[in-house]
């Protein structure tokens, strides 16, 4: 097997060019050998990793030779020098390297196979990026195969869009839009280990429904992609959610940048394992930009239901927009709602992907409604007209008796101002 050894060190120095990493040698189907030499006097600490897992941690004096397990993917080699400099190389098959340089638009790599597994797993990409595989929505197939919406799916979305004018009139909505949260591989496609199909479900969706102006912040996120996603999570970061919120505000004709927008502008750097980092052993973490504590502190109500059926309410009297925003979204909508909490005086979030619920709209009485859905969910039908309250009651009924009793007691003790959100969950 032919390999390509590529330096990915920022601001490469003349010193770096004196160092040498050899192409690995396959010794069996289970192992390969790495070697190299460094033109320095002092010892060099060398680490070899794959998909966030450390395979070897050795000292080069000045050279090294080490056997590691063979994996089908890209390896990282890090060398730490005594002058606090670090050099990093990526080792990939030449076929994979050449394929990536062609722009990820060609047919799949000859002989490339995706291993089928019984549960979602982390797919190793370039530069240590992890992507989702094995999920029930077939994220890999949706991205790598030419597909269109099913007739049923297309009909369901068409029906939803046809309802937009009526919903706006009945509920007095100033604005109602659909926001598509792009998949990580859509934005970081140069790091994805498999090629993008020429026409995906997303492409078909956007073409079919372009007259309804769905908001797809693809290029806004692409321009900030290194901060919008972490290496170890499928979801956009808090910073990425804020970029998407800015795209919505721009589409709505509201201030979308600067202090007048109300969007967060200051961040803290935190290390998190992420939903993909949890899928490798040992778990691997990465750093990402997250909200300052005052953003999640705006939460004033949470019905305590996990995922589907969850309702949260944020308040911010100092927000530049005095109205209310209601988001019907999925897991990408959680930090999206927090980003918007600096924009609107009140933001409500309901976990029901793009599923407009008239009963909840009547309870919240929003001025703006945003239907949010993740790219990989587009192939199905939106939960139009389904009751968020009914789903929450169903999940509460399924809880263990002690947990259910504690939640019901907490909801019953909520202030009267939240009665419209608690009463539907407490009735027999």
XYZ file of N, CA, C and O in Angstrom, residues 100-236:
548
model
N -8.911 13.374 -2.114
C -9.287 14.590 -1.385
C -8.932 15.836 -2.183
O -9.686 16.796 -2.227
N -7.782 15.832 -2.832
C -7.341 16.993 -3.582
C -8.218 17.252 -4.803
O -8.252 18.347 -5.328
N -8.964 16.245 -5.260
C -9.844 16.427 -6.413
C -11.149 17.098 -6.027
O -12.010 17.336 -6.856
N -11.359 17.346 -4.740
C -12.518 18.107 -4.332
C -13.684 17.292 -3.840
O -14.783 17.807 -3.687
N -13.492 15.991 -3.629
C -14.536 15.157 -3.048
C -15.790 15.105 -3.915
O -16.892 14.965 -3.435
N -15.640 15.204 -5.256
C -16.806 15.197 -6.116
C -16.811 14.010 -7.085
O -17.682 13.907 -7.927
N -15.851 13.111 -6.967
C -15.752 11.976 -7.882
C -16.455 10.762 -7.298
O -16.861 10.744 -6.150
N -16.587 9.697 -8.083
C -17.171 8.474 -7.553
C -16.342 7.933 -6.408
O -15.188 8.317 -6.214
N -16.910 7.041 -5.600
C -16.188 6.521 -4.435
C -14.848 5.910 -4.792
O -14.633 5.425 -5.902
N -13.930 5.934 -3.832
C -12.611 5.338 -4.008
C -12.765 3.873 -4.362
O -13.565 3.156 -3.769
N -12.026 3.437 -5.332
C -12.105 2.043 -5.745
C -11.803 1.115 -4.574
O -10.785 1.248 -3.901
N -12.718 0.205 -4.324
C -12.521 -0.762 -3.249
C -12.860 -0.263 -1.879
O -12.802 -1.005 -0.908
N -13.230 1.015 -1.749
C -13.555 1.556 -0.421
C -14.856 0.960 0.080
O -15.820 0.807 -0.659
N -14.903 0.601 1.321
C -16.089 0.022 1.909
C -16.385 0.682 3.246
O -15.484 1.061 3.976
N -17.662 0.831 3.537
C -18.089 1.315 4.837
C -18.538 0.108 5.641
O -19.393 -0.657 5.211
N -17.944 -0.075 6.788
C -18.258 -1.234 7.610
C -19.633 -1.060 8.237
O -19.930 -0.036 8.839
N -20.498 -2.040 8.062
C -21.820 -1.997 8.670
C -21.720 -2.383 10.144
O -21.063 -3.352 10.502
N -22.395 -1.643 11.008
C -22.371 -1.918 12.437
C -23.792 -1.884 12.981
O -24.720 -1.426 12.323
N -23.941 -2.393 14.173
C -25.274 -2.505 14.765
C -25.725 -1.230 15.466
O -26.880 -1.122 15.856
N -24.840 -0.277 15.670
C -25.180 0.941 16.404
C -24.391 2.105 15.809
O -23.397 1.901 15.110
N -24.826 3.348 16.051
C -24.072 4.499 15.555
C -22.616 4.457 16.023
O -22.328 4.030 17.139
N -21.720 4.913 15.177
C -20.293 4.883 15.498
C -19.618 6.130 14.949
O -20.212 6.892 14.176
N -18.387 6.348 15.372
C -17.597 7.485 14.915
C -16.790 7.067 13.692
O -16.002 6.123 13.748
N -16.999 7.769 12.597
C -16.263 7.532 11.361
C -15.057 8.461 11.344
O -15.191 9.679 11.469
N -13.861 7.904 11.216
C -12.629 8.693 11.264
C -12.419 9.434 9.952
O -12.428 8.843 8.879
N -12.257 10.754 10.045
C -11.965 11.568 8.879
C -10.554 12.113 8.918
O -9.729 11.699 9.732
N -10.280 13.064 8.048
C -8.953 13.659 7.992
C -8.741 14.634 9.153
O -9.684 15.157 9.721
N -7.485 14.858 9.477
C -7.078 15.829 10.494
C -7.746 15.578 11.845
O -8.015 16.508 12.599
N -8.038 14.327 12.157
C -8.601 13.997 13.453
C -10.087 14.266 13.592
O -10.647 14.104 14.675
N -10.762 14.664 12.512
C -12.198 14.930 12.583
C -12.972 13.612 12.651
O -12.625 12.633 11.994
N -14.040 13.596 13.451
C -14.925 12.443 13.565
C -16.283 12.794 12.973
O -16.761 13.917 13.108
N -16.902 11.805 12.323
C -18.207 11.986 11.706
C -19.120 10.836 12.123
O -18.666 9.799 12.597
N -20.409 11.023 11.900
C -21.397 10.043 12.328
C -21.601 8.962 11.278
O -21.752 9.245 10.090
N -21.622 7.716 11.730
C -21.940 6.584 10.864
C -22.853 5.616 11.584
O -22.954 5.629 12.814
N -23.533 4.789 10.835
C -24.354 3.742 11.424
C -25.635 4.220 12.073
O -26.284 3.454 12.787
N -26.058 5.458 11.838
C -27.285 5.971 12.444
C -28.503 5.537 11.636
O -28.396 5.129 10.477
N -29.670 5.630 12.251
C -30.898 5.157 11.613
C -31.279 5.972 10.384
O -32.076 5.518 9.555
N -30.724 7.172 10.244
C -31.009 7.995 9.069
C -30.017 7.768 7.936
O -30.127 8.402 6.888
N -29.040 6.876 8.157
C -28.035 6.550 7.152
C -27.322 7.807 6.648
O -27.364 8.138 5.461
N -26.676 8.507 7.566
C -25.978 9.742 7.212
C -24.947 9.513 6.105
O -24.804 10.349 5.201
N -24.222 8.402 6.180
C -23.200 8.128 5.168
C -23.837 7.957 3.798
O -23.405 8.558 2.812
N -24.890 7.150 3.725
C -25.557 6.933 2.443
C -26.178 8.202 1.897
O -26.128 8.460 0.680
N -26.755 9.019 2.778
C -27.373 10.262 2.320
C -26.350 11.205 1.703
O -26.671 11.971 0.790
N -25.127 11.147 2.214
C -24.097 12.059 1.719
C -23.369 11.515 0.500
O -22.954 12.280 -0.369
N -23.221 10.210 0.402
C -22.377 9.624 -0.641
C -23.154 9.043 -1.823
O -22.557 8.704 -2.843
N -24.470 8.923 -1.706
C -25.278 8.334 -2.772
C -26.245 9.367 -3.340
O -26.784 10.198 -2.607
N -26.471 9.302 -4.636
C -27.435 10.192 -5.273
C -28.838 9.751 -4.882
O -29.270 8.650 -5.209
N -29.530 10.605 -4.148
C -30.861 10.281 -3.657
C -31.776 11.491 -3.775
O -31.323 12.634 -3.842
N -33.079 11.209 -3.775
C -34.090 12.255 -3.780
C -35.077 11.986 -2.648
O -35.092 10.905 -2.061
N -35.907 12.964 -2.354
C -36.990 12.749 -1.400
C -37.943 11.681 -1.919
O -38.169 11.567 -3.130
N -38.483 10.894 -1.012
C -39.519 9.950 -1.420
C -40.784 10.735 -1.770
O -40.936 11.903 -1.387
N -41.695 10.099 -2.499
C -42.948 10.778 -2.839
C -43.692 11.193 -1.573
O -44.251 12.293 -1.489
N -43.681 10.314 -0.575
C -44.369 10.624 0.676
C -43.702 11.787 1.393
O -44.374 12.685 1.908
N -42.368 11.756 1.436
C -41.650 12.841 2.089
C -41.868 14.168 1.386
O -42.108 15.198 2.039
N -41.797 14.167 0.057
C -41.995 15.397 -0.708
C -43.403 15.945 -0.494
O -43.603 17.158 -0.353
N -44.390 15.047 -0.448
C -45.778 15.479 -0.239
C -45.957 16.076 1.150
O -46.665 17.077 1.329
N -45.311 15.464 2.157
C -45.413 15.981 3.516
C -44.828 17.371 3.639
O -45.422 18.257 4.277
N -43.671 17.597 3.032
C -43.051 18.924 3.094
C -43.860 19.941 2.297
O -44.017 21.093 2.721
N -44.383 19.527 1.147
C -45.199 20.446 0.346
C -46.426 20.895 1.133
O -46.812 22.065 1.098
N -47.034 19.953 1.860
C -48.197 20.291 2.676
C -47.829 21.290 3.773
O -48.571 22.242 4.048
N -46.682 21.081 4.412
C -46.230 22.004 5.455
C -46.051 23.407 4.902
O -46.525 24.398 5.491
N -45.370 23.520 3.783
C -45.141 24.851 3.209
C -46.451 25.517 2.783
O -46.598 26.736 2.889
N -47.413 24.725 2.310
C -48.699 25.302 1.918
C -49.445 25.891 3.108
O -50.264 26.798 2.958
N -49.149 25.371 4.309
C -49.805 25.869 5.516
C -49.210 27.194 6.006
O -49.820 27.863 6.863
N -48.044 27.559 5.541
C -47.367 28.748 6.070
C -48.256 29.997 6.073
O -48.381 30.670 7.108
N -48.877 30.370 4.936
C -49.693 31.605 4.940
C -50.839 31.547 5.951
O -51.113 32.542 6.644
N -51.510 30.381 6.060
C -52.608 30.240 7.009
C -52.146 30.346 8.442
O -52.802 31.007 9.273
N -51.036 29.701 8.762
C -50.500 29.776 10.125
C -50.148 31.213 10.493
O -50.420 31.674 11.608
N -49.515 31.904 9.554
C -49.135 33.288 9.834
C -50.356 34.156 10.115
O -50.346 34.988 11.024
N -51.412 33.958 9.330
C -52.615 34.772 9.492
C -53.353 34.423 10.783
O -53.729 35.316 11.558
N -53.548 33.111 11.042
C -54.310 32.678 12.214
C -53.632 33.094 13.516
O -54.282 33.546 14.467
N -52.300 32.949 13.560
C -51.565 33.191 14.802
C -50.894 34.562 14.843
O -50.185 34.865 15.806
N -51.119 35.385 13.813
C -50.563 36.732 13.809
C -49.051 36.768 13.823
O -48.446 37.582 14.534
N -48.423 35.897 13.053
C -46.967 35.790 13.050
C -46.349 36.805 12.090
O -46.754 36.910 10.927
N -45.369 37.528 12.574
C -44.648 38.460 11.708
C -43.748 37.705 10.735
O -43.609 38.100 9.577
N -43.166 36.606 11.208
C -42.263 35.822 10.363
C -42.375 34.346 10.719
O -42.519 33.978 11.881
N -42.287 33.503 9.685
C -42.304 32.046 9.829
C -41.380 31.472 8.778
O -41.565 31.713 7.585
N -40.350 30.736 9.203
C -39.353 30.214 8.266
C -38.906 28.823 8.667
O -39.076 28.398 9.822
N -38.303 28.132 7.709
C -37.648 26.850 7.948
C -36.143 27.054 7.909
O -35.616 27.657 6.973
N -35.449 26.561 8.923
C -33.988 26.592 8.979
C -33.461 25.168 8.905
O -33.849 24.315 9.708
N -32.578 24.904 7.959
C -31.935 23.597 7.833
C -30.546 23.687 8.444
O -29.728 24.518 8.033
N -30.291 22.852 9.441
C -28.954 22.780 10.034
C -28.116 21.821 9.196
O -28.407 20.624 9.160
N -27.089 22.305 8.500
C -26.298 21.421 7.642
C -25.582 20.344 8.451
O -25.204 20.549 9.605
N -25.396 19.189 7.839
C -24.620 18.127 8.468
C -23.152 18.546 8.543
O -22.676 19.349 7.735
N -22.454 18.007 9.500
C -21.036 18.325 9.663
C -20.259 18.027 8.388
O -19.412 18.818 7.961
N -20.561 16.895 7.747
C -19.842 16.519 6.540
C -20.140 17.455 5.378
O -19.343 17.577 4.442
N -21.291 18.123 5.412
C -21.632 19.084 4.362
C -20.725 20.301 4.427
O -20.337 20.866 3.395
N -20.358 20.707 5.638
C -19.531 21.899 5.819
C -18.051 21.545 5.843
O -17.214 22.274 5.310
N -17.698 20.417 6.443
C -16.300 20.006 6.549
C -16.004 18.863 5.583
O -15.352 17.888 5.912
N -16.488 19.004 4.354
C -16.395 17.880 3.421
C -14.959 17.532 3.045
O -14.671 16.390 2.676
N -14.034 18.498 3.154
C -12.646 18.173 2.816
C -12.011 17.241 3.837
O -10.964 16.649 3.584
N -12.648 17.107 5.010
C -12.146 16.198 6.034
C -12.876 14.855 6.027
O -12.472 13.935 6.728
N -13.956 14.763 5.263
C -14.763 13.546 5.254
C -14.053 12.476 4.432
O -13.526 12.765 3.354
N -14.015 11.220 4.912
C -13.226 10.193 4.221
C -13.884 9.610 2.983
O -13.275 8.790 2.294
N -15.117 10.005 2.667
C -15.836 9.473 1.512
C -16.362 10.626 0.665
O -16.585 11.725 1.165
N -16.600 10.384 -0.637
C -16.994 11.476 -1.530
C -18.463 11.845 -1.413
O -19.313 11.013 -1.114
N -18.743 13.108 -1.667
C -20.122 13.588 -1.712
C -20.743 13.226 -3.049
O -20.115 13.373 -4.105
N -21.990 12.771 -3.043
C -22.697 12.485 -4.280
C -22.996 13.780 -5.026
O -23.032 14.863 -4.445
N -23.213 13.646 -6.325
C -23.472 14.833 -7.144
C -24.803 15.487 -6.787
O -24.954 16.708 -6.882
N -25.785 14.678 -6.360
C -27.097 15.223 -5.994
C -27.631 14.457 -4.796
O -28.020 13.295 -4.921
N -27.657 15.097 -3.666
C -28.102 14.460 -2.429
C -29.553 14.832 -2.133
O -30.168 15.634 -2.839
N -30.083 14.265 -1.043
C -31.430 14.618 -0.594
C -31.517 16.118 -0.325
O -32.521 16.769 -0.653
N -30.466 16.686 0.266
C -30.454 18.125 0.529
C -30.589 18.912 -0.768
O -31.376 19.867 -0.843
N -29.838 18.531 -1.786
C -29.913 19.233 -3.063
C -31.317 19.144 -3.648
O -31.854 20.130 -4.171
N -31.914 17.964 -3.575
C -33.260 17.774 -4.096
C -34.259 18.643 -3.327
O -35.135 19.280 -3.915
N -34.118 18.680 -2.013
C -35.027 19.459 -1.164
C -34.954 20.939 -1.504
O -35.988 21.593 -1.713
N -33.748 21.470 -1.546
C -33.571 22.901 -1.798
C -34.098 23.272 -3.181
O -34.697 24.345 -3.371
N -33.919 22.386 -4.159
C -34.408 22.654 -5.509
C -35.930 22.640 -5.554
O -36.566 23.528 -6.137
N -36.535 21.642 -4.934
C -37.991 21.514 -4.949
C -38.689 22.696 -4.284
O -39.724 23.175 -4.760
N -38.127 23.147 -3.161
C -38.837 24.114 -2.326
C -38.152 25.474 -2.274
O -38.334 26.232 -1.318
N -37.392 25.791 -3.298
C -36.665 27.065 -3.284
C -37.604 28.268 -3.248
O -37.251 29.328 -2.710
N -38.816 28.128 -3.779
C -39.751 29.252 -3.771
C -40.213 29.610 -2.357
O -40.734 30.711 -2.133
N -40.052 28.672 -1.400
C -40.446 28.937 -0.015
C -39.276 29.456 0.809
O -39.413 29.645 2.022
N -38.143 29.660 0.172
C -36.955 30.279 0.780
C -36.525 29.629 2.087
O -36.394 30.309 3.115
N -36.292 28.291 2.103
C -35.732 27.701 3.327
C -34.361 28.317 3.594
O -33.596 28.596 2.664
N -34.067 28.532 4.857
C -32.788 29.145 5.237
C -31.759 28.042 5.425
O -31.915 27.182 6.298
N -30.721 28.048 4.633
C -29.634 27.074 4.719
C -28.330 27.853 4.871
O -27.760 28.316 3.882
N -27.821 28.015 6.101
C -26.615 28.832 6.326
C -25.324 28.093 5.965
O -24.380 28.028 6.761
N -25.303 27.566 4.771
C -24.187 26.717 4.347
C -22.887 27.502 4.219
O -21.852 27.111 4.767
N -22.956 28.623 3.530
C -21.716 29.360 3.283
C -21.304 30.174 4.491
O -20.111 30.374 4.740
N -22.275 30.679 5.260
C -21.932 31.379 6.492
C -21.143 30.462 7.436
O -20.147 30.872 8.042
N -21.588 29.212 7.538
C -20.891 28.243 8.396
C -19.585 27.790 7.759
O -18.591 27.566 8.461
N -19.578 27.631 6.453
C -18.353 27.187 5.773
C -17.221 28.182 6.004
O -16.078 27.788 6.227
N -17.532 29.464 5.967
C -16.499 30.484 6.164
C -15.929 30.472 7.573
O -14.872 31.057 7.814
N -16.642 29.830 8.518
C -16.180 29.775 9.910
C -16.122 28.333 10.398
O -16.256 28.054 11.585
N -15.922 27.411 9.482
C -16.097 25.985 9.781
C -15.164 25.454 10.854
O -15.516 24.523 11.578
N -13.974 26.021 10.987
C -13.034 25.512 11.985
C -13.484 25.833 13.408
O -12.996 25.221 14.364
N -14.405 26.790 13.562
C -14.943 27.133 14.879
C -16.392 26.681 15.043
O -16.891 26.586 16.159
N -17.063 26.415 13.935
C -18.489 26.089 13.980
C -18.755 24.649 14.388
O -19.865 24.319 14.806
N -17.778 23.756 14.238
C -17.893 22.365 14.680
C -16.629 21.976 15.444
O -15.535 22.443 15.119
N -16.792 21.135 16.428
C -15.623 20.569 17.097
C -15.278 19.249 16.412
O -16.074 18.695 15.647
N -14.094 18.743 16.701
C -13.647 17.491 16.078
C -14.448 16.297 16.560
O -14.530 15.283 15.871
N -15.061 16.408 17.737
C -15.611 15.213 18.381
C -17.120 15.256 18.573
O -17.652 14.564 19.430
N -17.835 16.049 17.757
C -19.284 16.142 17.922
C -19.949 16.320 16.570
O -19.376 16.924 15.649
N -21.175 15.781 16.441
C -21.936 15.956 15.201
C -22.588 17.333 15.131
O -22.910 17.812 14.042
N -22.818 17.969 16.283
C -23.573 19.212 16.332
C -22.674 20.431 16.166
O -21.487 20.390 16.499
N -23.287 21.499 15.668
C -22.522 22.741 15.638
C -22.227 23.199 17.066
O -22.934 22.878 18.015
